[in-house]
Short mmCIF file of C-alpha atoms in Angstrom, two decimals:
data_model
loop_
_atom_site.label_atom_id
_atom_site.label_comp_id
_atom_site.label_asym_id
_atom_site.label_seq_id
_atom_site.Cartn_x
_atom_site.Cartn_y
_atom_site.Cartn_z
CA UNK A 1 -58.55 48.04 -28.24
CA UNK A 2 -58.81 45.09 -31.05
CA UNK A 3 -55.86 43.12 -28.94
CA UNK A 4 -53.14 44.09 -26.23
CA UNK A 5 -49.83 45.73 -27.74
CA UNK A 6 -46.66 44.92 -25.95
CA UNK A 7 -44.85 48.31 -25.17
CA UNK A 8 -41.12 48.82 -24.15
CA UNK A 9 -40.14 51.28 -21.95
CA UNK A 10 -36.51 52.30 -21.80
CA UNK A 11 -35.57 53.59 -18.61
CA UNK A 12 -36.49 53.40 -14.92
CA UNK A 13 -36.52 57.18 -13.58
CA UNK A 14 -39.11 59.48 -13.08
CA UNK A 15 -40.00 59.79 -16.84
CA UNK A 16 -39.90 56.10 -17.64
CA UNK A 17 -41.45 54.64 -14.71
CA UNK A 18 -44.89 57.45 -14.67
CA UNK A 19 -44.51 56.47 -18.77
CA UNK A 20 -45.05 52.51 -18.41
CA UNK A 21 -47.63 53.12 -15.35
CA UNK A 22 -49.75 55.76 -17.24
CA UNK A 23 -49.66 53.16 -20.64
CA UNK A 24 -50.73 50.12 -18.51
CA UNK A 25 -53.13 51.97 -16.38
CA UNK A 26 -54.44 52.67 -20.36
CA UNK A 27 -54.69 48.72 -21.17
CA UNK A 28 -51.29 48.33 -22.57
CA UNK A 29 -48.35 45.53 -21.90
CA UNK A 30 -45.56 47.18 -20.38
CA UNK A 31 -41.82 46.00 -20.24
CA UNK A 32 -40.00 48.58 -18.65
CA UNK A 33 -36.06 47.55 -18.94
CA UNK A 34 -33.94 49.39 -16.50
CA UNK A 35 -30.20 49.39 -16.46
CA UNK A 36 -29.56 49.14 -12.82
CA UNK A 37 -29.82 45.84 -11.13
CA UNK A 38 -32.33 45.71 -8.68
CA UNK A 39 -30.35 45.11 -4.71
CA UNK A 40 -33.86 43.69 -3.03
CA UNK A 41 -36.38 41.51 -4.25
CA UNK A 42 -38.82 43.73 -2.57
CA UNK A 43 -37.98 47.12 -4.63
CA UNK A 44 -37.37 47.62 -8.24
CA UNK A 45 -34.10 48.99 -9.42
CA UNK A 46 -35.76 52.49 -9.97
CA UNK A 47 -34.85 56.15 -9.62
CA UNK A 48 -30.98 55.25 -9.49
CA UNK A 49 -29.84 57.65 -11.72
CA UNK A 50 -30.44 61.21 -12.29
CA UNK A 51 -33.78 60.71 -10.14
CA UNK A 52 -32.44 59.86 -6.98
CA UNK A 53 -31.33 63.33 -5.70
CA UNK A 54 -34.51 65.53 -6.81
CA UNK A 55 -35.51 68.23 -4.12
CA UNK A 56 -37.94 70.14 -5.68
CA UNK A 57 -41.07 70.60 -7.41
CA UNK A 58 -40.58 73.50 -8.68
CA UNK A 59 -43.38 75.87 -9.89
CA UNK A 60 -41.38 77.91 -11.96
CA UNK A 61 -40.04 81.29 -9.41
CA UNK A 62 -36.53 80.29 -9.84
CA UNK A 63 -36.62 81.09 -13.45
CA UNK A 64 -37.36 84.95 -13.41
CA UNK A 65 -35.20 86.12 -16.40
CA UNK A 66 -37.19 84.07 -18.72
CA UNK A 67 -41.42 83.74 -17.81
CA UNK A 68 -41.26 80.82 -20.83
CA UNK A 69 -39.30 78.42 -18.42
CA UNK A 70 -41.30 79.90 -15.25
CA UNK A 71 -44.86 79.59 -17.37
CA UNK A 72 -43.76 75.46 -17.97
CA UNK A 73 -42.44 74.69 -14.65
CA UNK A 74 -46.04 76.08 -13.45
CA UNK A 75 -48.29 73.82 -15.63
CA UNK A 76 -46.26 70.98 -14.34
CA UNK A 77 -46.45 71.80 -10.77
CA UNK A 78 -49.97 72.31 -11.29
CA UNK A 79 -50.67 68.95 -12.98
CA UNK A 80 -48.42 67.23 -10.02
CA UNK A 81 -50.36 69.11 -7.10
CA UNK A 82 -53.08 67.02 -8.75
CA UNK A 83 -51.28 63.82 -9.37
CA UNK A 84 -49.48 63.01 -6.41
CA UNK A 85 -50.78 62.52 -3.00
CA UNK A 86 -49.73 64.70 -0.71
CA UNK A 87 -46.66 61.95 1.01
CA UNK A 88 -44.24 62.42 -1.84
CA UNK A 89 -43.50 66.33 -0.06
CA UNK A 90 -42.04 63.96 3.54
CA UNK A 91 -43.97 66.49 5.76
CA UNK A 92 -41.91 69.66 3.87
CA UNK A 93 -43.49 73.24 4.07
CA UNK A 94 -43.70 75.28 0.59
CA UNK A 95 -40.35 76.41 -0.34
CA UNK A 96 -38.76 80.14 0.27
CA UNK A 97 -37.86 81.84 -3.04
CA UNK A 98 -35.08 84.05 -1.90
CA UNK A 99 -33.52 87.58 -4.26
CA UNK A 100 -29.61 88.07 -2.41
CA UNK A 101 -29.80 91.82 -1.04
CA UNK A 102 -25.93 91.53 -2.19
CA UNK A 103 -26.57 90.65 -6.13
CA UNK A 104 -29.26 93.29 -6.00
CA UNK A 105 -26.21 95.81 -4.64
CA UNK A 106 -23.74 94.77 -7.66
CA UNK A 107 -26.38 96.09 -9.64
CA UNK A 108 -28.68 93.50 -10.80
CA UNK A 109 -32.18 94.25 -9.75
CA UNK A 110 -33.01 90.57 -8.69
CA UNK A 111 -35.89 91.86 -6.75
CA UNK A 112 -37.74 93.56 -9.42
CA UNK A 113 -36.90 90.12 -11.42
CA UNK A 114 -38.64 87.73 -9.00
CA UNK A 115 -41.29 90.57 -8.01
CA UNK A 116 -42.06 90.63 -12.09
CA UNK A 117 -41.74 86.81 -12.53
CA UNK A 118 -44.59 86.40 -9.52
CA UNK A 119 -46.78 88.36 -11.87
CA UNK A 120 -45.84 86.17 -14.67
CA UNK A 121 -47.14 82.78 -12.51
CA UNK A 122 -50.36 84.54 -11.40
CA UNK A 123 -51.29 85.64 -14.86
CA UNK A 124 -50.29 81.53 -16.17
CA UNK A 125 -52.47 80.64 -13.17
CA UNK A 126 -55.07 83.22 -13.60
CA UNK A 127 -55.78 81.80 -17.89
CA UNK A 128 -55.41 78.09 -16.20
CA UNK A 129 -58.11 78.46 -13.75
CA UNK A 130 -60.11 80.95 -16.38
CA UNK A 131 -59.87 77.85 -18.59
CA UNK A 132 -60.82 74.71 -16.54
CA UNK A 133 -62.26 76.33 -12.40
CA UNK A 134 -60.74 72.42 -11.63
CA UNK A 135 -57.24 74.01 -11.96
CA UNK A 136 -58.16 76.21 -9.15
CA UNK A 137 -56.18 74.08 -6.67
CA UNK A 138 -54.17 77.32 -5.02
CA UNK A 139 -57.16 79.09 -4.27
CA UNK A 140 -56.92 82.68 -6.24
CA UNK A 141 -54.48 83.65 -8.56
CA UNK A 142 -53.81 86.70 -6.72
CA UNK A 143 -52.91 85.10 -3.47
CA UNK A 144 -50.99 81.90 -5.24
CA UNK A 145 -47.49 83.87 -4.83
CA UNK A 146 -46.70 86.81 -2.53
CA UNK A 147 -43.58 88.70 -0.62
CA UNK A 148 -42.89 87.66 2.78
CA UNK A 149 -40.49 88.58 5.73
CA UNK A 150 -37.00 86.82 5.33
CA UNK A 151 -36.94 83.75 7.00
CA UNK A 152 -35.27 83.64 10.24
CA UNK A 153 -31.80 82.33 10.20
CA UNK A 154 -31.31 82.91 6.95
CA UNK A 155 -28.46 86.05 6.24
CA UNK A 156 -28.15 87.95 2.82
CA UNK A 157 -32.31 88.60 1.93
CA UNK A 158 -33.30 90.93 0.04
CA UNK A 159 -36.58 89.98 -0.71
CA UNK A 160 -38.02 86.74 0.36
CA UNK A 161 -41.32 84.86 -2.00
CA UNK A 162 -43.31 82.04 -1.10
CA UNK A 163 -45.10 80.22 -4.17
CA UNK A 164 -46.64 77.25 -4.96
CA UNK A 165 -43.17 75.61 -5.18
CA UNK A 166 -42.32 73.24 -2.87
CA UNK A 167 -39.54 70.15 -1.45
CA UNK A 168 -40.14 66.72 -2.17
CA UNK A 169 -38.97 63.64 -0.73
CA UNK A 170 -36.91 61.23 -3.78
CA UNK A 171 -37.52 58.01 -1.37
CA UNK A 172 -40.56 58.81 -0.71
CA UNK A 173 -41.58 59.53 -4.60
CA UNK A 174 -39.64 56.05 -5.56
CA UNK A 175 -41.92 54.13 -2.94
CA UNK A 176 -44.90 55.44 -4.38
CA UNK A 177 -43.64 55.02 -8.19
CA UNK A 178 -43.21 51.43 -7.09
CA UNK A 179 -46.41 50.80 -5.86
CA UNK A 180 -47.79 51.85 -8.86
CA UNK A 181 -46.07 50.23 -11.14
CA UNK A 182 -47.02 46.72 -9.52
CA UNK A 183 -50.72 48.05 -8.96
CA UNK A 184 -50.79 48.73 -12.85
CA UNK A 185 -49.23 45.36 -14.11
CA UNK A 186 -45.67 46.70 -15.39
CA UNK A 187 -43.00 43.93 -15.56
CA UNK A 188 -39.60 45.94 -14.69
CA UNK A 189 -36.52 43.74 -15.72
CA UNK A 190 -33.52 45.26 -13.71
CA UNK A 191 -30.18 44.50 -15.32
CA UNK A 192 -31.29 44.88 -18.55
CA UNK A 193 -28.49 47.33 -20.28
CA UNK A 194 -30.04 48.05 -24.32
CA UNK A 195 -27.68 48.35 -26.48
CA UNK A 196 -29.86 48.32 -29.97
CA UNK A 197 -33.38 49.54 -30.33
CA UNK A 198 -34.12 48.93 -34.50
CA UNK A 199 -37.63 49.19 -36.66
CA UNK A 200 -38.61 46.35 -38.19
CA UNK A 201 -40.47 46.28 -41.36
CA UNK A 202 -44.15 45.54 -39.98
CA UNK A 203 -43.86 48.90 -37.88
CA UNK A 204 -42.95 47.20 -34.87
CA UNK A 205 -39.45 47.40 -32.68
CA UNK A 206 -36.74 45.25 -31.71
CA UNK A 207 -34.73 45.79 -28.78
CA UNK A 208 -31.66 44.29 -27.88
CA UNK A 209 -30.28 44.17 -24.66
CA UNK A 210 -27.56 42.01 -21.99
CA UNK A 211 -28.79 40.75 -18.84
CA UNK A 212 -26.61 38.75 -17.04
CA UNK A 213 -23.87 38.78 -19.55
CA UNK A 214 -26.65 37.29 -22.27
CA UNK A 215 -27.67 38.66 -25.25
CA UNK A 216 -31.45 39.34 -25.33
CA UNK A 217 -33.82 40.46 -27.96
CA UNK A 218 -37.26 41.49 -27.87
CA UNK A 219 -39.78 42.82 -30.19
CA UNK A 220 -42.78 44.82 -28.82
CA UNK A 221 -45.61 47.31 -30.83
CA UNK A 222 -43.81 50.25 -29.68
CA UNK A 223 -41.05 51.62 -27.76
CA UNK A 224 -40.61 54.66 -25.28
CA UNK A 225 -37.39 55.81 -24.87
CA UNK A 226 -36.68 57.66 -21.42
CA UNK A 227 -33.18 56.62 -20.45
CA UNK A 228 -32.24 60.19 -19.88
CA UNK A 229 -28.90 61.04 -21.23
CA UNK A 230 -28.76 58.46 -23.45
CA UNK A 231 -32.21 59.19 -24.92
CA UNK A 232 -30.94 61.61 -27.74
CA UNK A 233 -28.01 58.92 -29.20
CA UNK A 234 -30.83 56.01 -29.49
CA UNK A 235 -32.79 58.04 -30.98
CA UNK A 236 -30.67 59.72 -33.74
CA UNK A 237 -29.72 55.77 -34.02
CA UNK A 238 -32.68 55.18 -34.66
CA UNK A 239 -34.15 58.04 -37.02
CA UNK A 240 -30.58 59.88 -38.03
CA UNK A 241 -33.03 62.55 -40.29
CA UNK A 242 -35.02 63.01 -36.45
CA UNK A 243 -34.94 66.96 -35.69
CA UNK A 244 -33.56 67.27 -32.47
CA UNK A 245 -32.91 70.37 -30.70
CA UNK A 246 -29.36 71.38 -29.12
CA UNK A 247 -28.92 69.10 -26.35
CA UNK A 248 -26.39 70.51 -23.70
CA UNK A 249 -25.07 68.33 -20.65
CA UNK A 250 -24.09 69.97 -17.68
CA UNK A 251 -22.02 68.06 -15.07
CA UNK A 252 -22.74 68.76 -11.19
CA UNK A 253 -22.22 67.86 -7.79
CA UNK A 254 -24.42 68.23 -5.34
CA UNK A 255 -23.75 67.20 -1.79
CA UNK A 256 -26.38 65.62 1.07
CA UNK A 257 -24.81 66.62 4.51
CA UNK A 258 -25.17 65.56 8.48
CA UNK A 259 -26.64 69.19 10.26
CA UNK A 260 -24.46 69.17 13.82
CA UNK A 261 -27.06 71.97 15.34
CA UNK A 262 -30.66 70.52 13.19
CA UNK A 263 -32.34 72.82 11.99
CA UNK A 264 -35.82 73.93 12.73
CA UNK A 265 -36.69 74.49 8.71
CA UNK A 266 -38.96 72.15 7.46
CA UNK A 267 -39.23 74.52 4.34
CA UNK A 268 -36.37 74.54 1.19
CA UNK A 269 -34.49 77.74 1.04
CA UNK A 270 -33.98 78.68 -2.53
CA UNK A 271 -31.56 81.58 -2.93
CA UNK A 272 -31.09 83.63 -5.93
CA UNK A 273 -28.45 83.22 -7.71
CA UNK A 274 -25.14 81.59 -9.76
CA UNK A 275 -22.11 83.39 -7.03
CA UNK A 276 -24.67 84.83 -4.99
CA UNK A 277 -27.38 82.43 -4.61
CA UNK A 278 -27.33 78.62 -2.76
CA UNK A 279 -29.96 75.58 -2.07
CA UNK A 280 -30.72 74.99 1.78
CA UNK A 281 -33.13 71.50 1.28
CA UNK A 282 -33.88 69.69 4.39
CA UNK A 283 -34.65 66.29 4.39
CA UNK A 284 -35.03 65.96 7.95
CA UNK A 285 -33.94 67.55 11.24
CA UNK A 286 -30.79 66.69 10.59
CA UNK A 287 -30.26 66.14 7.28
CA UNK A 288 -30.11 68.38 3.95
CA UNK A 289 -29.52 68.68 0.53
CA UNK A 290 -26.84 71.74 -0.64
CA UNK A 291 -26.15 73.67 -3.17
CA UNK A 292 -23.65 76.37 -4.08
CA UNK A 293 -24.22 76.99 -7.94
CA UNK A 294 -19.69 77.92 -8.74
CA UNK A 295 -18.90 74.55 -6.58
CA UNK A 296 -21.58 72.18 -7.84
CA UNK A 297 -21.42 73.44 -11.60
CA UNK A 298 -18.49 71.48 -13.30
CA UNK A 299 -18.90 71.47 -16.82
CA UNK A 300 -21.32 72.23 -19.82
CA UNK A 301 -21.11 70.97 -23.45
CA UNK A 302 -23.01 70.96 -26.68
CA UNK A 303 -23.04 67.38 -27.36
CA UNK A 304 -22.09 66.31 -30.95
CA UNK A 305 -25.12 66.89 -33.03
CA UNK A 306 -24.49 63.74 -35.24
CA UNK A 307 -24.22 61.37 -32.13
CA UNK A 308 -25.61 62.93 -29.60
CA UNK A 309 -23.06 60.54 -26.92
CA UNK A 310 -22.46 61.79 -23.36
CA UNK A 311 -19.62 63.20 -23.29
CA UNK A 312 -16.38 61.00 -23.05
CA UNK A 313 -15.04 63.62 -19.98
CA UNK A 314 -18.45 63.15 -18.36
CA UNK A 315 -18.23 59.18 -18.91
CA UNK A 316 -15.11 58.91 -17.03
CA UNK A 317 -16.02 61.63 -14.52
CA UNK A 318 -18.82 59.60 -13.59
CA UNK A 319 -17.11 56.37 -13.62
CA UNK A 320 -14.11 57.10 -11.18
CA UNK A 321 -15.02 60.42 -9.60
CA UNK A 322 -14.34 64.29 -9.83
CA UNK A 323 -10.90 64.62 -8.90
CA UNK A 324 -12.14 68.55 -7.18
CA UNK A 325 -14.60 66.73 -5.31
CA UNK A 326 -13.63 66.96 -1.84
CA UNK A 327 -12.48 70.90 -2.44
CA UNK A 328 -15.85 72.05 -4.46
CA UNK A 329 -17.65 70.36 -1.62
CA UNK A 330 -15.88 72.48 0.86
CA UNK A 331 -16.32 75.53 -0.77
CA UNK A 332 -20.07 75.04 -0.77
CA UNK A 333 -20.41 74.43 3.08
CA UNK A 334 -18.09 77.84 3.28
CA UNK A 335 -20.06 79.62 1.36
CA UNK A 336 -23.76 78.77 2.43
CA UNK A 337 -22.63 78.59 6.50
CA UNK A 338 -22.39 82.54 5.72
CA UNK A 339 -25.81 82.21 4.90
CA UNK A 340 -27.61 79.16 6.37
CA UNK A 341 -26.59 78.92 9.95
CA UNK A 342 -27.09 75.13 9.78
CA UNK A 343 -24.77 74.56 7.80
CA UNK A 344 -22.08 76.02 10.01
CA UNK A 345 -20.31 72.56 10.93
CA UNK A 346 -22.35 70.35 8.73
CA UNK A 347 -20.19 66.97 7.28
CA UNK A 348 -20.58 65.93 3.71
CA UNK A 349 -22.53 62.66 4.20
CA UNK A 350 -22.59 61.80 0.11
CA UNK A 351 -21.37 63.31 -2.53
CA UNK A 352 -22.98 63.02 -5.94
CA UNK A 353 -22.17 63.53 -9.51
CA UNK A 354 -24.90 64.26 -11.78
CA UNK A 355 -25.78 65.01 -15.66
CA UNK A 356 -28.20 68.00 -16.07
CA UNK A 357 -29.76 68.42 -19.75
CA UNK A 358 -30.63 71.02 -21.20
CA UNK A 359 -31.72 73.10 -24.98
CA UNK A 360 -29.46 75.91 -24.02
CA UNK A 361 -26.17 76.31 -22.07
CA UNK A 362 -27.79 78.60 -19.95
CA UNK A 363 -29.29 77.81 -16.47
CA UNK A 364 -31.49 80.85 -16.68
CA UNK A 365 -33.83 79.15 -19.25
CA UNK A 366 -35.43 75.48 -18.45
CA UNK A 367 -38.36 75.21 -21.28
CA UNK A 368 -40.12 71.56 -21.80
CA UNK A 369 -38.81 69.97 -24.49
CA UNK A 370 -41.94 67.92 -24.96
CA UNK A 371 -42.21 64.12 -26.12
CA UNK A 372 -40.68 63.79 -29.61
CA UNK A 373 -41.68 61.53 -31.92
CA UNK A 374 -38.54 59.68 -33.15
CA UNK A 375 -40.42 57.25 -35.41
CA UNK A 376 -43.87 55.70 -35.85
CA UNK A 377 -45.02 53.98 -32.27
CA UNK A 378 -41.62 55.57 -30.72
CA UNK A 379 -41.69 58.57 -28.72
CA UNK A 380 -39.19 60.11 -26.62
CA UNK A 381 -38.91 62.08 -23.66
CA UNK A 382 -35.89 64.17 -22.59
CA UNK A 383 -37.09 65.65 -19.24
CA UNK A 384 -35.23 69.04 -18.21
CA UNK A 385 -37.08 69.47 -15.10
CA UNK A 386 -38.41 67.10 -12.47
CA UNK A 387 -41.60 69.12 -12.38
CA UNK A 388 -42.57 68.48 -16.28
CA UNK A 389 -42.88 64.66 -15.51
CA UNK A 390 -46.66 63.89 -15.35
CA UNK A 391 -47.12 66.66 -18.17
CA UNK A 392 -44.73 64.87 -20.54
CA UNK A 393 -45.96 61.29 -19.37
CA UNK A 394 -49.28 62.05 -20.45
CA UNK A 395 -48.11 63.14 -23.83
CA UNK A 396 -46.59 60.51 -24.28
CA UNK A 397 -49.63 58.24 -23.96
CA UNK A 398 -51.75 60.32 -26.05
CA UNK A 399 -48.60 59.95 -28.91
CA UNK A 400 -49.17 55.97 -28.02
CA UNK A 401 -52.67 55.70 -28.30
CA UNK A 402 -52.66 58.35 -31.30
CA UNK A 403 -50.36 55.44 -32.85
CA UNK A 404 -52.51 52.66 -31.82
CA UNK A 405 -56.02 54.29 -33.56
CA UNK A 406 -53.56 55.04 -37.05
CA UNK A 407 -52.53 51.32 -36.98
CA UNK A 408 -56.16 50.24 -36.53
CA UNK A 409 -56.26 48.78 -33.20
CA UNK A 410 -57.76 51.40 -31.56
CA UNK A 411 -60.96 53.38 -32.26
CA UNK A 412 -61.07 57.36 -31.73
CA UNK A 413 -64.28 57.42 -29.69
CA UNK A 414 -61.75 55.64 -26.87
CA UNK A 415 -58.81 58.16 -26.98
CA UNK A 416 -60.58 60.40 -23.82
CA UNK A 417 -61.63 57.64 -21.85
CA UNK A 418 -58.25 55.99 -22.32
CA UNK A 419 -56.31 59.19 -21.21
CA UNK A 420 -58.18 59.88 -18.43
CA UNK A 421 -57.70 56.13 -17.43
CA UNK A 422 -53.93 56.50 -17.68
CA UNK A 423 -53.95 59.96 -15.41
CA UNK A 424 -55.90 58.85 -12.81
CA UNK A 425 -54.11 60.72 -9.19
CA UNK A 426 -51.99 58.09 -7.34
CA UNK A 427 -53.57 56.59 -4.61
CA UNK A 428 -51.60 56.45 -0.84
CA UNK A 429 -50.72 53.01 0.29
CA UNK A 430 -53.74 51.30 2.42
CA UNK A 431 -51.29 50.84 5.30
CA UNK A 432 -49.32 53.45 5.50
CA UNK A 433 -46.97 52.88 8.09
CA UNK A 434 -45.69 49.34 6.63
CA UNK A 435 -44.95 51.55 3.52
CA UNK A 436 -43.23 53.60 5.40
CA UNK A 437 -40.62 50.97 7.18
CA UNK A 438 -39.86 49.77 3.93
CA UNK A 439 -38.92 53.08 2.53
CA UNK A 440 -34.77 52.45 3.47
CA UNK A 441 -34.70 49.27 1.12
CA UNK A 442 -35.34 52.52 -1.46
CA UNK A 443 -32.72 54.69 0.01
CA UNK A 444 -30.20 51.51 -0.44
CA UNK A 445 -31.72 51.46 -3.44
CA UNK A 446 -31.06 54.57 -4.50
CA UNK A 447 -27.50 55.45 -3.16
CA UNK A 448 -29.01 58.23 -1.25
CA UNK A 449 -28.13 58.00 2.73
CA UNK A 450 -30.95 56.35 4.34
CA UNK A 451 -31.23 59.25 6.75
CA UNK A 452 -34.05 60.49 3.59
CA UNK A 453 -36.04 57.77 4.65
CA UNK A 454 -37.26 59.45 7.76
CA UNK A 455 -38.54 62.45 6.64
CA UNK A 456 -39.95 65.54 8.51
CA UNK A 457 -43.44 63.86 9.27
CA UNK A 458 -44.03 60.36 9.98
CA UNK A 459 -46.42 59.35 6.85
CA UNK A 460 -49.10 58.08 8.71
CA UNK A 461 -49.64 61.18 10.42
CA UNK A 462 -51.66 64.29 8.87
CA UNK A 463 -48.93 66.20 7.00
CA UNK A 464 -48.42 69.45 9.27
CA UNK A 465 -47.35 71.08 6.21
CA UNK A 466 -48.94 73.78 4.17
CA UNK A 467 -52.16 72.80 2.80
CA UNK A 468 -53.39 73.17 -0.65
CA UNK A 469 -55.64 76.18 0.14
CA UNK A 470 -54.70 79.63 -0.47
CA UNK A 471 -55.11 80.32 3.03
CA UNK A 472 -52.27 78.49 4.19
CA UNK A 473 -50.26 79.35 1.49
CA UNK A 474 -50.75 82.94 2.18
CA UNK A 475 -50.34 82.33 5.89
CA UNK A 476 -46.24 81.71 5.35
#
């Protein structure tokens, strides 16, 4: 490049924080400003929001009525495997797809569904590998998903599939996200609420912002906008002629719980679905993430299509609590101790109320939205689905460098090397187990319970989980 551009990132979750890394890593400035205020000098203010309770990385089997969400989820799970080092999983086994023996009996034929949608991920993995033999990374396409005997301890299976999909550890992922970000240069300003993001006229932006109850203003080459919810308002702001897609919000709860009994899972349970179908997610021992889809599902609205604003029920929901909190959380641990013996006794440790987005009011469909462009030199990213993140990060840096060789200050013949720069895998931590003690100042971070910061396996020892081969995977 002819001279260093100063980017701003909006946002400090999954999306914005793999964004400012992967446009440093590609010789960029990067400001990433981040609403939360950081609680310890030793961790950024990161994965606060709708990042901090992620469980999955999810490889598209719990989308079998539509192959178009389970074909996306795939290419990003693929991409991740890649990625990510093998930590950010906390020692967790590949998850268990499950089809409920009693939705199949009311006379929808669940099993067929997920027996037809593990066709639809080997064929997606079969053109993948057929197209680059480096995407080969589950062995062969006709081993990457198969049927399995139901998991013991687990009551209502009809059918039972492991796949490529598997738990993560949000703690874990945050310590490694801020590694990175110091390793690549970013400068993450915590307390930094926008409240303006304008184009000037020499192409470049202006965003204004309070920190510590003072107006700030700053003007960088281009902007990124990944503050989830509030992505689609600044950007209509911004470009009110932008083509944006139906946004729908969808308020949840889910719940983190204390296990009286542990459980021997080290494996996410993933039961099929809405009244019959529930989330088992370990964390630890004694410690696990549920899910029962009619408790945790509060609300779902089209969002005004001129403003694109959360909600103003949302707003205060979030603000001062659900006011069926306690009762939808006890209905879950009713529901899923008839099918998770675990759970029989469990205590809510946390409960947490969280925006989903979405292009449809349906939870049957989760397509990537992509990276729009809003304006020249500003992208942004709406992320539907935790496992999209390093897809949609990287093209977002090809939209920034595609920007950079139209203004002039970058040359083509650099666009592959510059990519490939900015998607280098993330490295482990050289000492591992110093990472690891620092991983509750994350949790605190967070708002998680700092129980997630001591996952299955201790990271410095070999993860006794699945493997990447095939032959593990098929060994379930």
């Amino acid at each position: 490049m002819k001279r260093t551009e100063l980017h701003i990132v909006i946002g400090g979750g999954i999306a914005g924080c793999l964004t400012a890394i992967m446009r440093s890593r590609a010789g960029y400035r990067v400001l990433l400003l981040e609403r939360a205020e950081a609680r310890s000098p030793e961790a950024h203010p990161i994965c606060t929001g709708a990042s901090n309770i992620v469980s999955e990385n999810h490889s598209g089997a719990e989308y079998p009525f539509d192959p178009q969400s389970a074909r996306d989820c795939f290419d990003g799970r693929l991409v991740n495997e890649r990625f990510f080092p093998d930590l950010v999983f906390g020692g967790k086994d590949h998850s268990r797809v499950i089809a409920s023996q009693a939705m199949q009996d009311s006379g929808t034929d669940i099993i067929g569904q997920c027996r037809e949608n593990m066709r639809v991920i080997q064929d997606r993995y079969a053109q993948l590998c057929a197209e680059d033999p480096a995407n080969s990374l589950f062995g062969a396409p006709e081993q990457v998903c198969r049927e399995i005997p139901a998991p013991d301890g687990v009551a209502d299976v009809g059918a039972a599939f492991v796949t490529p999909q598997r738990g993560i550890n949000p703690v874990v992922v945050t310590a490694l996200l801020d590694q990175e970000l110091r390793r690549s240069g970013v400068e993450v300003r915590g307390g930094a609420d926008v409240t303006g993001v304008s184009r000037r006229s020499d192409g470049t932006y202006e965003v204004e912002y309070v920190e510590d109850g003072a107006r700030q203003t700053i003007v960088g080459d281009q902007v990124a906008l990944c503050a989830a919810t509030e992505t689609p308002a600044i950007a209509r702001r911004l470009n009110p002629s932008l083509a944006l897609p139906p946004i729908y919000m969808a308020l949840r709860q889910i719940l983190f719980v204390e296990l009286p009994e542990r459980t021997t899972k080290n494996y996410t349970c993933l039961k099929l679905e809405d009244e019959y179908g529930g989330m088992f997610s370990p964390f630890s021992q004694d410690t696990a993430l549920v899910y029962y889809p009619p408790a945790a599902h509060i609300a779902v609205h089209r969002v005004d299509p001129t403003t694109y604003a959360l909600p103003d029920d949302f707003r205060h929901f979030l603000r001062n609590g659900h006011p069926e909190a306690a009762e939808r959380a006890q209905l879950a641990l009713r529901q899923l101790s008839q099918w998770y013996p675990e759970v029989r006794g469990a205590e809510v440790v946390s409960a947490h109320l969280k925006v989903a987005i979405n292009t449809t009011d349906s939870s049957r469909l989760r397509r990537n939205a992509g990276v729009l462009d809003v304006a020249p030199g500003c992208t942004a990213t709406v992320l539907l689905k935790w496992t999209m993140c390093v897809v949609n990060a990287q093209r977002d840096l090809e939209a920034a460098l595609r920007h950079s060789i139209a203004t002039g200050n970058a040359d083509r013949d650099e666009y592959a090397e510059l990519v490939a720069r900015g998607t280098v895998p993330i490295a482990p931590p050289t000492d591992v187990p110093a990472w690891q003690r620092r991983l509750g100042i994350f949790a605190r971070n967070m708002g998680v319970p700092e129980r997630l910061a001591a996952p299955f396996v201790d990271a410095d020892e070999p993860d006794s989980g699945l493997a990447r081969a095939v032959p593990s995977l098929a060994s379930s």
